[in-house]
């Protein structure tokens, strides 16, 4: 939306003086403060937030909405941690635990030989038996089968554990993973950085400092990564702003984050099932404020598998410019946590139609946001 048009609309909208200041900052491409971010959460309407977020999205990405062709591999759901929000983790011996052998993983990958997927996203439980070298073997063998595929793998929490298990420093571990074919890091494991809330929902999992340090090291070694927040459980608005503020600071230092992904807490089959899920209005307000606050990350991703297709489409009016991938029914994290997407797969045509019917331009991208195809 052009500056003049939004200025006209804002002049007809009743705003508080703080909202006026925030709107002026956005129109002048200036950064808003943490206090202003918190103010927006407590006070501002979806309409006002949507106007600003959409303006920023259009300035950064025009009408383009990105997606890629990818699959997820979840090698195991056996995990040493006990995150209360997790519907996926299992213990040894549980009937629905899985721990795929390397041969089975490679069989899965072989099915995509000659197909046009560009990315494999690998993440799973933190299995107590596997060290960094085991994971290296997996990615190396995947690259033998699909040499051109981009491997985005292992959350900072997984990297922390696999390095400890191999008695390697994070620096050496990331060097080794890179040498074996790792191309970037996904954004998971960030959850919420506030130490008290994190301790309550994720118990003894790697803390915020370590999560940030691992991403910083990855960036220093030329690997890009994503960042996430898990919102809508027991955290306060202040915690969300504190979290994205720490991401914003690291991005100022390294410029290594490609995308930020707000992940809405889903409440099926976990220890926080008593907490009601947020309304769609709250989700859209969260996307919009994230877009307004995070002025130095170009892409805000709505993970459609978690949100559902209709709401993912709606998020495109509230600051989102990326819908992740076509996925080919290859993830269970969200189906087990209650997402309505019980068979998460979208053909590229469905993805294209979904974006076009929102009045926007679908762009197939690679994992580093280079354009592969524009669907006019
Ligand atoms: O860290 C687990 C979240 C994350 C639940 O980088 C839950 O491109 C909501 O990070 N309700 C893993 N969220 C997934 C992830 C991800 C997904 C897609 C793309 C990318 C990327 C990263 O899933 C975990 C946790 O925050 N999660 N359980 C739940 N019940
Ligand atoms: Fe394990 Fe990840 Fe589930 Fe936490 S969220 S219990 S680290 S699989």
CSV table of C-alpha atoms and ligand atoms in Angstrom, one decimal:
chain,number,residue,atom,x,y,z
A,1,UNK,CA,0.0,0.0,0.0
A,2,UNK,CA,1.3,3.4,-0.9
A,3,UNK,CA,2.4,5.7,1.9
A,4,UNK,CA,-0.1,8.4,0.8
A,5,UNK,CA,-3.0,5.9,0.9
A,6,UNK,CA,-2.2,4.5,4.3
A,7,UNK,CA,-1.7,8.1,5.6
A,8,UNK,CA,-5.2,8.9,4.4
A,9,UNK,CA,-6.7,5.8,6.0
A,10,UNK,CA,-4.9,6.5,9.3
A,11,UNK,CA,-6.1,10.1,9.3
A,12,UNK,CA,-9.7,8.7,9.3
A,13,UNK,CA,-8.9,6.2,12.1
A,14,UNK,CA,-9.2,7.1,15.7
A,15,UNK,CA,-5.8,6.6,17.2
A,16,UNK,CA,-4.2,7.1,20.6
A,17,UNK,CA,-1.2,9.3,20.8
A,18,UNK,CA,1.1,6.2,21.2
A,19,UNK,CA,-0.5,4.6,18.2
A,20,UNK,CA,0.1,7.8,16.2
A,21,UNK,CA,3.8,7.8,17.2
A,22,UNK,CA,4.1,4.1,16.2
A,23,UNK,CA,2.3,4.7,12.9
A,24,UNK,CA,4.6,7.6,12.2
A,25,UNK,CA,7.7,5.5,13.0
A,26,UNK,CA,6.5,2.7,10.7
A,27,UNK,CA,5.8,5.2,7.8
A,28,UNK,CA,9.4,6.6,8.3
A,29,UNK,CA,10.9,3.1,8.4
A,30,UNK,CA,12.0,3.6,12.0
A,31,UNK,CA,12.2,0.9,14.7
A,32,UNK,CA,9.6,0.7,17.5
A,33,UNK,CA,10.6,0.1,21.1
A,34,UNK,CA,9.8,-2.8,23.3
A,35,UNK,CA,7.4,-0.7,25.3
A,36,UNK,CA,5.6,0.2,22.1
A,37,UNK,CA,5.5,-3.4,21.1
A,38,UNK,CA,3.9,-4.3,24.4
A,39,UNK,CA,1.5,-1.4,24.1
A,40,UNK,CA,0.3,-2.7,20.7
A,41,UNK,CA,-0.5,-6.1,22.2
A,42,UNK,CA,-2.5,-4.7,25.1
A,43,UNK,CA,-4.3,-1.9,23.2
A,44,UNK,CA,-4.5,-2.0,19.5
A,45,UNK,CA,-7.2,-3.2,17.2
A,46,UNK,CA,-6.6,-5.9,14.5
A,47,UNK,CA,-7.6,-3.3,11.9
A,48,UNK,CA,-4.9,-0.9,12.9
A,49,UNK,CA,-2.2,-3.6,13.3
A,50,UNK,CA,-3.2,-5.1,9.9
A,51,UNK,CA,-2.8,-1.7,8.1
A,52,UNK,CA,0.7,-1.2,9.5
A,53,UNK,CA,1.8,-4.9,9.0
A,54,UNK,CA,0.5,-5.0,5.5
A,55,UNK,CA,2.3,-1.8,4.6
A,56,UNK,CA,5.6,-3.2,5.9
A,57,UNK,CA,5.1,-6.5,4.1
A,58,UNK,CA,4.4,-4.7,0.8
A,59,UNK,CA,7.5,-2.5,1.3
A,60,UNK,CA,9.7,-5.5,1.9
A,61,UNK,CA,8.2,-8.1,-0.5
A,62,UNK,CA,5.8,-6.3,-2.8
A,63,UNK,CA,3.0,-8.7,-3.7
A,64,UNK,CA,5.2,-11.7,-3.6
A,65,UNK,CA,4.3,-14.7,-1.3
A,66,UNK,CA,6.9,-17.4,-1.1
A,67,UNK,CA,6.7,-21.1,-0.8
A,68,UNK,CA,9.1,-24.0,-1.5
A,69,UNK,CA,8.8,-27.6,-2.4
A,70,UNK,CA,10.1,-29.6,0.5
A,71,UNK,CA,9.7,-32.7,2.7
A,72,UNK,CA,10.2,-33.2,6.4
A,73,UNK,CA,12.1,-36.2,7.9
A,74,UNK,CA,11.5,-36.9,11.5
A,75,UNK,CA,14.0,-39.6,12.3
A,76,UNK,CA,12.7,-40.4,15.8
A,77,UNK,CA,10.1,-39.2,18.4
A,78,UNK,CA,12.1,-40.7,21.2
A,79,UNK,CA,13.4,-37.8,23.3
A,80,UNK,CA,15.3,-37.2,26.5
A,81,UNK,CA,13.3,-34.0,27.2
A,82,UNK,CA,9.8,-33.6,28.5
A,83,UNK,CA,8.4,-30.4,27.1
A,84,UNK,CA,4.9,-30.0,28.5
A,85,UNK,CA,3.5,-28.7,25.2
A,86,UNK,CA,4.9,-31.6,23.2
A,87,UNK,CA,2.4,-34.2,21.8
A,88,UNK,CA,5.0,-36.1,19.9
A,89,UNK,CA,7.7,-37.2,22.3
A,90,UNK,CA,7.7,-40.9,23.3
A,91,UNK,CA,9.8,-43.2,25.5
A,92,UNK,CA,11.6,-46.4,24.6
A,93,UNK,CA,9.0,-49.2,24.4
A,94,UNK,CA,6.0,-47.0,23.8
A,95,UNK,CA,3.9,-48.6,21.1
A,96,UNK,CA,3.8,-45.5,19.0
A,97,UNK,CA,7.5,-44.6,19.4
A,98,UNK,CA,9.5,-44.6,16.2
A,99,UNK,CA,13.2,-44.7,15.5
A,100,UNK,CA,13.9,-45.0,11.8
A,101,UNK,CA,16.9,-46.9,10.8
A,102,UNK,CA,19.2,-45.1,8.4
A,103,UNK,CA,18.3,-47.5,5.6
A,104,UNK,CA,14.6,-46.6,6.0
A,105,UNK,CA,15.4,-42.9,5.9
A,106,UNK,CA,17.4,-43.3,2.7
A,107,UNK,CA,14.5,-45.4,1.2
A,108,UNK,CA,12.2,-42.4,2.0
A,109,UNK,CA,14.7,-40.0,0.3
A,110,UNK,CA,15.0,-42.3,-2.8
A,111,UNK,CA,11.3,-41.8,-3.5
A,112,UNK,CA,12.1,-38.2,-4.4
A,113,UNK,CA,14.8,-38.9,-6.9
A,114,UNK,CA,13.9,-37.2,-10.2
A,115,UNK,CA,11.2,-35.1,-8.4
A,116,UNK,CA,11.5,-31.3,-8.0
A,117,UNK,CA,11.8,-30.9,-4.2
A,118,UNK,CA,14.5,-28.5,-3.3
A,119,UNK,CA,14.7,-28.9,0.5
A,120,UNK,CA,14.7,-31.6,3.1
A,121,UNK,CA,13.9,-30.4,6.6
A,122,UNK,CA,15.1,-32.8,9.3
A,123,UNK,CA,14.2,-32.5,12.9
A,124,UNK,CA,13.0,-34.8,15.6
A,125,UNK,CA,13.3,-35.9,19.2
A,126,UNK,CA,16.6,-35.7,21.0
A,127,UNK,CA,17.5,-39.4,21.0
A,128,UNK,CA,20.0,-40.4,23.8
A,129,UNK,CA,21.9,-42.9,21.6
A,130,UNK,CA,22.9,-40.7,18.7
A,131,UNK,CA,25.9,-38.4,18.6
A,132,UNK,CA,26.9,-35.8,16.0
A,133,UNK,CA,28.7,-38.3,13.8
A,134,UNK,CA,25.6,-40.5,13.5
A,135,UNK,CA,23.7,-37.5,12.3
A,136,UNK,CA,26.5,-36.6,9.9
A,137,UNK,CA,26.3,-40.0,8.3
A,138,UNK,CA,22.6,-39.5,7.6
A,139,UNK,CA,23.0,-36.2,5.9
A,140,UNK,CA,26.0,-37.3,4.0
A,141,UNK,CA,24.1,-40.3,2.6
A,142,UNK,CA,21.1,-38.2,1.8
A,143,UNK,CA,23.3,-35.9,-0.2
A,144,UNK,CA,24.7,-38.9,-2.1
A,145,UNK,CA,21.2,-39.6,-3.3
A,146,UNK,CA,20.1,-36.0,-3.8
A,147,UNK,CA,23.3,-34.0,-4.2
A,148,UNK,CA,21.5,-30.7,-5.0
A,149,UNK,CA,18.9,-30.8,-2.2
A,150,UNK,CA,19.3,-28.1,0.5
A,151,UNK,CA,19.4,-29.8,3.9
A,152,UNK,CA,17.9,-27.6,6.7
A,153,UNK,CA,18.3,-29.7,9.8
A,154,UNK,CA,18.6,-30.0,13.5
A,155,UNK,CA,17.3,-27.4,16.0
A,156,UNK,CA,19.8,-25.7,18.3
A,157,UNK,CA,18.5,-28.1,21.1
A,158,UNK,CA,19.4,-31.1,19.0
A,159,UNK,CA,22.8,-29.6,18.0
A,160,UNK,CA,23.6,-28.9,21.7
A,161,UNK,CA,23.0,-32.5,22.7
A,162,UNK,CA,24.7,-34.2,19.7
A,163,UNK,CA,27.8,-32.1,20.3
A,164,UNK,CA,27.9,-32.9,24.0
A,165,UNK,CA,27.4,-36.6,23.2
A,166,UNK,CA,30.3,-36.5,20.7
A,167,UNK,CA,32.4,-34.5,23.1
A,168,UNK,CA,32.8,-31.7,20.6
A,169,UNK,CA,32.5,-27.9,20.9
A,170,UNK,CA,29.6,-26.3,19.2
A,171,UNK,CA,32.0,-24.6,16.8
A,172,UNK,CA,33.7,-27.9,15.8
A,173,UNK,CA,30.3,-29.7,15.7
A,174,UNK,CA,28.8,-27.1,13.3
A,175,UNK,CA,32.0,-27.3,11.1
A,176,UNK,CA,31.6,-31.0,10.9
A,177,UNK,CA,27.9,-30.9,10.1
A,178,UNK,CA,28.6,-28.4,7.4
A,179,UNK,CA,31.3,-30.5,5.9
A,180,UNK,CA,28.9,-33.4,5.8
A,181,UNK,CA,26.2,-31.4,3.9
A,182,UNK,CA,24.2,-29.3,6.4
A,183,UNK,CA,23.1,-26.2,4.6
A,184,UNK,CA,21.0,-24.3,7.2
A,185,UNK,CA,19.3,-24.6,10.6
A,186,UNK,CA,15.6,-24.6,11.2
A,187,UNK,CA,14.1,-22.3,13.9
A,188,UNK,CA,12.8,-24.8,16.3
A,189,UNK,CA,13.6,-25.2,20.0
A,190,UNK,CA,13.5,-21.5,20.7
A,191,UNK,CA,10.0,-21.8,22.4
A,192,UNK,CA,10.0,-18.8,24.7
A,193,UNK,CA,13.2,-17.2,26.0
A,194,UNK,CA,12.0,-16.0,29.4
A,195,UNK,CA,13.9,-18.4,31.8
A,196,UNK,CA,11.0,-18.9,34.2
A,197,UNK,CA,8.4,-19.6,31.6
A,198,UNK,CA,10.9,-21.8,29.6
A,199,UNK,CA,11.7,-23.8,32.7
A,200,UNK,CA,8.0,-24.4,33.4
A,201,UNK,CA,7.2,-25.6,29.9
A,202,UNK,CA,10.5,-27.1,28.7
A,203,UNK,CA,12.1,-28.1,32.0
A,204,UNK,CA,15.8,-28.6,31.5
A,205,UNK,CA,16.1,-28.1,27.8
A,206,UNK,CA,18.9,-25.9,26.5
A,207,UNK,CA,18.3,-22.3,27.6
A,208,UNK,CA,17.9,-19.1,25.6
A,209,UNK,CA,21.5,-18.1,25.8
A,210,UNK,CA,22.6,-21.4,24.3
A,211,UNK,CA,19.9,-21.3,21.6
A,212,UNK,CA,21.1,-17.8,20.6
A,213,UNK,CA,24.8,-18.8,20.8
A,214,UNK,CA,24.3,-21.8,18.5
A,215,UNK,CA,22.6,-19.6,15.9
A,216,UNK,CA,25.3,-17.0,16.2
A,217,UNK,CA,28.0,-19.6,15.7
A,218,UNK,CA,26.1,-21.0,12.7
A,219,UNK,CA,25.8,-17.5,11.2
A,220,UNK,CA,29.5,-16.9,11.7
A,221,UNK,CA,30.2,-20.0,9.7
A,222,UNK,CA,28.1,-18.9,6.8
A,223,UNK,CA,25.0,-20.9,7.6
A,224,UNK,CA,21.6,-19.1,7.5
A,225,UNK,CA,18.9,-20.1,10.0
A,226,UNK,CA,15.3,-19.4,11.0
A,227,UNK,CA,13.9,-18.4,14.4
A,228,UNK,CA,10.6,-19.3,16.0
A,229,UNK,CA,8.5,-18.5,19.0
A,230,UNK,CA,6.0,-20.8,20.6
A,231,UNK,CA,3.1,-18.5,21.8
A,232,UNK,CA,-0.3,-18.8,23.3
A,233,UNK,CA,0.4,-21.0,26.4
A,234,UNK,CA,1.4,-19.5,29.7
A,235,UNK,CA,3.5,-16.6,28.5
A,236,UNK,CA,2.6,-13.0,28.7
A,237,UNK,CA,2.7,-10.4,26.0
A,238,UNK,CA,5.8,-9.0,27.6
A,239,UNK,CA,7.5,-12.4,27.1
A,240,UNK,CA,6.7,-12.4,23.5
A,241,UNK,CA,8.2,-9.0,23.0
A,242,UNK,CA,11.3,-9.9,25.1
A,243,UNK,CA,11.7,-13.0,22.9
A,244,UNK,CA,11.5,-11.2,19.5
A,245,UNK,CA,13.6,-8.4,20.8
A,246,UNK,CA,16.5,-10.9,21.5
A,247,UNK,CA,16.1,-12.2,18.0
A,248,UNK,CA,16.1,-8.7,16.6
A,249,UNK,CA,19.4,-7.9,18.5
A,250,UNK,CA,21.1,-11.0,17.2
A,251,UNK,CA,19.9,-10.2,13.7
A,252,UNK,CA,21.5,-6.8,14.0
A,253,UNK,CA,24.8,-8.5,14.8
A,254,UNK,CA,24.8,-11.3,12.3
A,255,UNK,CA,22.1,-10.8,9.6
A,256,UNK,CA,21.9,-14.6,9.5
A,257,UNK,CA,18.1,-15.1,10.0
A,258,UNK,CA,16.1,-15.8,6.9
A,259,UNK,CA,12.7,-16.0,8.4
A,260,UNK,CA,10.8,-15.7,11.6
A,261,UNK,CA,8.1,-18.2,12.4
A,262,UNK,CA,5.5,-17.7,15.1
A,263,UNK,CA,4.2,-21.1,16.2
A,264,UNK,CA,0.8,-21.2,17.8
A,265,UNK,CA,0.5,-23.6,20.7
A,266,UNK,CA,-1.8,-26.5,19.8
A,267,UNK,CA,-3.3,-28.2,22.8
A,268,UNK,CA,-4.2,-31.8,21.8
A,269,UNK,CA,-2.6,-34.8,23.6
A,270,UNK,CA,-0.1,-32.9,25.8
A,271,UNK,CA,0.4,-31.8,29.4
A,272,UNK,CA,-0.9,-28.3,28.6
A,273,UNK,CA,-4.2,-29.5,27.1
A,274,UNK,CA,-6.2,-27.6,29.8
A,275,UNK,CA,-5.0,-24.3,28.2
A,276,UNK,CA,-7.5,-23.2,25.5
A,277,UNK,CA,-6.0,-22.4,22.1
A,278,UNK,CA,-6.0,-18.7,21.1
A,279,UNK,CA,-8.6,-17.2,18.8
A,280,UNK,CA,-7.8,-16.5,15.2
A,281,UNK,CA,-8.0,-12.8,16.0
A,282,UNK,CA,-5.2,-13.2,18.5
A,283,UNK,CA,-3.1,-15.2,16.0
A,284,UNK,CA,-3.5,-12.4,13.4
A,285,UNK,CA,-2.7,-9.7,15.9
A,286,UNK,CA,0.4,-11.7,16.9
A,287,UNK,CA,1.6,-12.0,13.2
A,288,UNK,CA,1.0,-8.3,12.7
A,289,UNK,CA,2.9,-7.1,15.8
A,290,UNK,CA,5.7,-9.5,14.9
A,291,UNK,CA,5.9,-7.9,11.4
A,292,UNK,CA,5.9,-4.4,12.9
A,293,UNK,CA,8.5,-5.1,15.6
A,294,UNK,CA,11.0,-7.3,13.7
A,295,UNK,CA,12.2,-4.7,11.2
A,296,UNK,CA,15.4,-6.5,10.3
A,297,UNK,CA,14.1,-9.9,9.2
A,298,UNK,CA,12.7,-9.9,5.7
A,299,UNK,CA,10.3,-12.9,5.9
A,300,UNK,CA,7.6,-13.8,8.3
A,301,UNK,CA,6.5,-17.4,7.8
A,302,UNK,CA,3.1,-18.9,8.6
A,303,UNK,CA,3.5,-22.6,8.9
A,304,UNK,CA,0.3,-23.6,7.3
A,305,UNK,CA,0.5,-27.2,8.6
A,306,UNK,CA,0.2,-25.8,12.1
A,307,UNK,CA,-2.3,-23.0,11.4
A,308,UNK,CA,-4.5,-24.7,8.8
A,309,UNK,CA,-4.8,-23.5,5.2
A,310,UNK,CA,-7.6,-20.8,5.6
A,311,UNK,CA,-6.0,-19.1,8.5
A,312,UNK,CA,-2.6,-19.3,6.8
A,313,UNK,CA,-4.2,-17.6,3.8
A,314,UNK,CA,-5.7,-14.9,6.1
A,315,UNK,CA,-2.3,-14.3,7.7
A,316,UNK,CA,-1.1,-12.9,4.3
A,317,UNK,CA,-3.1,-9.7,5.2
A,318,UNK,CA,-1.3,-9.4,8.5
A,319,UNK,CA,2.4,-9.3,7.6
A,320,UNK,CA,3.1,-12.8,6.5
A,321,UNK,CA,4.9,-13.3,3.1
A,322,UNK,CA,5.9,-17.0,3.3
A,323,UNK,CA,3.8,-20.2,3.7
A,324,UNK,CA,6.7,-22.7,4.0
A,325,UNK,CA,6.5,-25.7,1.8
A,326,UNK,CA,4.3,-28.3,0.0
A,327,UNK,CA,5.6,-30.9,2.6
A,328,UNK,CA,4.1,-34.0,1.0
A,329,UNK,CA,2.5,-35.4,4.2
A,330,UNK,CA,5.8,-35.8,5.8
A,331,UNK,CA,5.5,-34.3,9.3
A,332,UNK,CA,3.7,-35.5,12.4
A,333,UNK,CA,4.5,-32.8,15.0
A,334,UNK,CA,1.4,-30.9,14.4
A,335,UNK,CA,-1.1,-33.6,13.4
A,336,UNK,CA,-0.3,-35.2,16.8
A,337,UNK,CA,-0.8,-31.8,18.5
A,338,UNK,CA,-4.3,-31.4,17.1
A,339,UNK,CA,-3.9,-29.4,13.8
A,340,UNK,CA,-6.9,-29.8,11.5
A,341,UNK,CA,-4.3,-30.6,8.8
A,342,UNK,CA,-4.5,-34.4,9.5
A,343,UNK,CA,-2.8,-35.2,6.1
A,344,UNK,CA,-0.5,-32.2,5.6
A,345,UNK,CA,0.3,-32.1,1.9
A,346,UNK,CA,-0.4,-29.5,-0.7
A,347,UNK,CA,0.3,-29.7,-4.4
A,348,UNK,CA,2.1,-26.7,-5.9
A,349,UNK,CA,-1.1,-25.9,-7.8
A,350,UNK,CA,-3.1,-25.8,-4.5
A,351,UNK,CA,-0.4,-23.6,-3.0
A,352,UNK,CA,-0.5,-21.3,-6.0
A,353,UNK,CA,-4.3,-21.1,-6.0
A,354,UNK,CA,-4.4,-20.3,-2.3
A,355,UNK,CA,-2.0,-17.4,-2.7
A,356,UNK,CA,-3.6,-16.1,-5.9
A,357,UNK,CA,-7.0,-16.1,-4.4
A,358,UNK,CA,-5.7,-13.8,-1.7
A,359,UNK,CA,-4.8,-11.3,-4.5
A,360,UNK,CA,-1.0,-12.0,-4.2
A,361,UNK,CA,1.7,-13.4,-6.4
A,362,UNK,CA,3.0,-16.9,-5.7
A,363,UNK,CA,6.7,-17.3,-5.9
A,364,UNK,CA,8.4,-20.6,-5.6
A,365,UNK,CA,11.7,-20.1,-3.8
A,366,UNK,CA,14.7,-22.1,-2.8
A,367,UNK,CA,15.8,-22.3,0.9
A,368,UNK,CA,17.8,-19.1,0.6
A,369,UNK,CA,14.9,-17.2,-0.9
A,370,UNK,CA,16.2,-17.1,-4.5
A,371,UNK,CA,13.3,-17.1,-6.9
A,372,UNK,CA,12.8,-20.4,-8.8
A,373,UNK,CA,9.5,-19.5,-10.5
A,374,UNK,CA,7.0,-16.7,-10.4
A,375,UNK,CA,3.4,-17.7,-11.0
A,376,UNK,CA,1.8,-14.7,-12.7
B,1,LIG,O1,10.4,-26.2,18.7
B,1,LIG,C1,6.0,-28.6,19.4
B,1,LIG,C2,6.9,-26.6,18.2
B,1,LIG,C3,8.7,-26.7,16.9
B,1,LIG,C4,3.9,-28.0,19.6
B,1,LIG,O2,12.6,-23.4,10.5
B,1,LIG,C5,4.6,-27.0,18.9
B,1,LIG,O3,11.5,-23.5,8.6
B,1,LIG,C6,2.7,-25.8,18.8
B,1,LIG,O4,10.4,-25.3,14.6
B,1,LIG,N1,1.9,-26.7,19.5
B,1,LIG,C7,9.4,-27.5,15.8
B,1,LIG,N2,4.0,-25.9,18.5
B,1,LIG,C8,8.9,-27.1,14.4
B,1,LIG,C9,9.7,-25.9,13.9
B,1,LIG,C10,9.6,-25.5,12.5
B,1,LIG,C11,8.4,-25.9,11.7
B,1,LIG,C12,8.4,-25.5,10.4
B,1,LIG,C13,9.4,-24.9,9.8
B,1,LIG,C14,10.5,-24.5,10.5
B,1,LIG,C15,11.6,-23.8,9.8
B,1,LIG,C16,10.6,-24.8,11.9
B,1,LIG,O5,7.4,-27.1,17.0
B,1,LIG,C17,9.2,-26.9,18.3
B,1,LIG,C18,8.0,-26.3,19.1
B,1,LIG,O6,8.2,-24.9,19.3
B,1,LIG,N3,5.8,-27.4,18.8
B,1,LIG,N4,4.8,-29.0,19.9
B,1,LIG,C19,2.5,-27.8,19.9
B,1,LIG,N5,1.8,-28.6,20.7
B,2,LIG,FE1,11.6,-33.4,22.8
B,2,LIG,FE2,11.3,-31.5,21.0
B,2,LIG,FE3,9.2,-32.7,22.2
B,2,LIG,FE4,10.7,-31.1,23.6
B,2,LIG,S1,9.5,-30.5,21.9
B,2,LIG,S2,10.0,-33.1,24.2
B,2,LIG,S3,12.7,-31.4,22.7
B,2,LIG,S4,10.6,-33.6,20.8
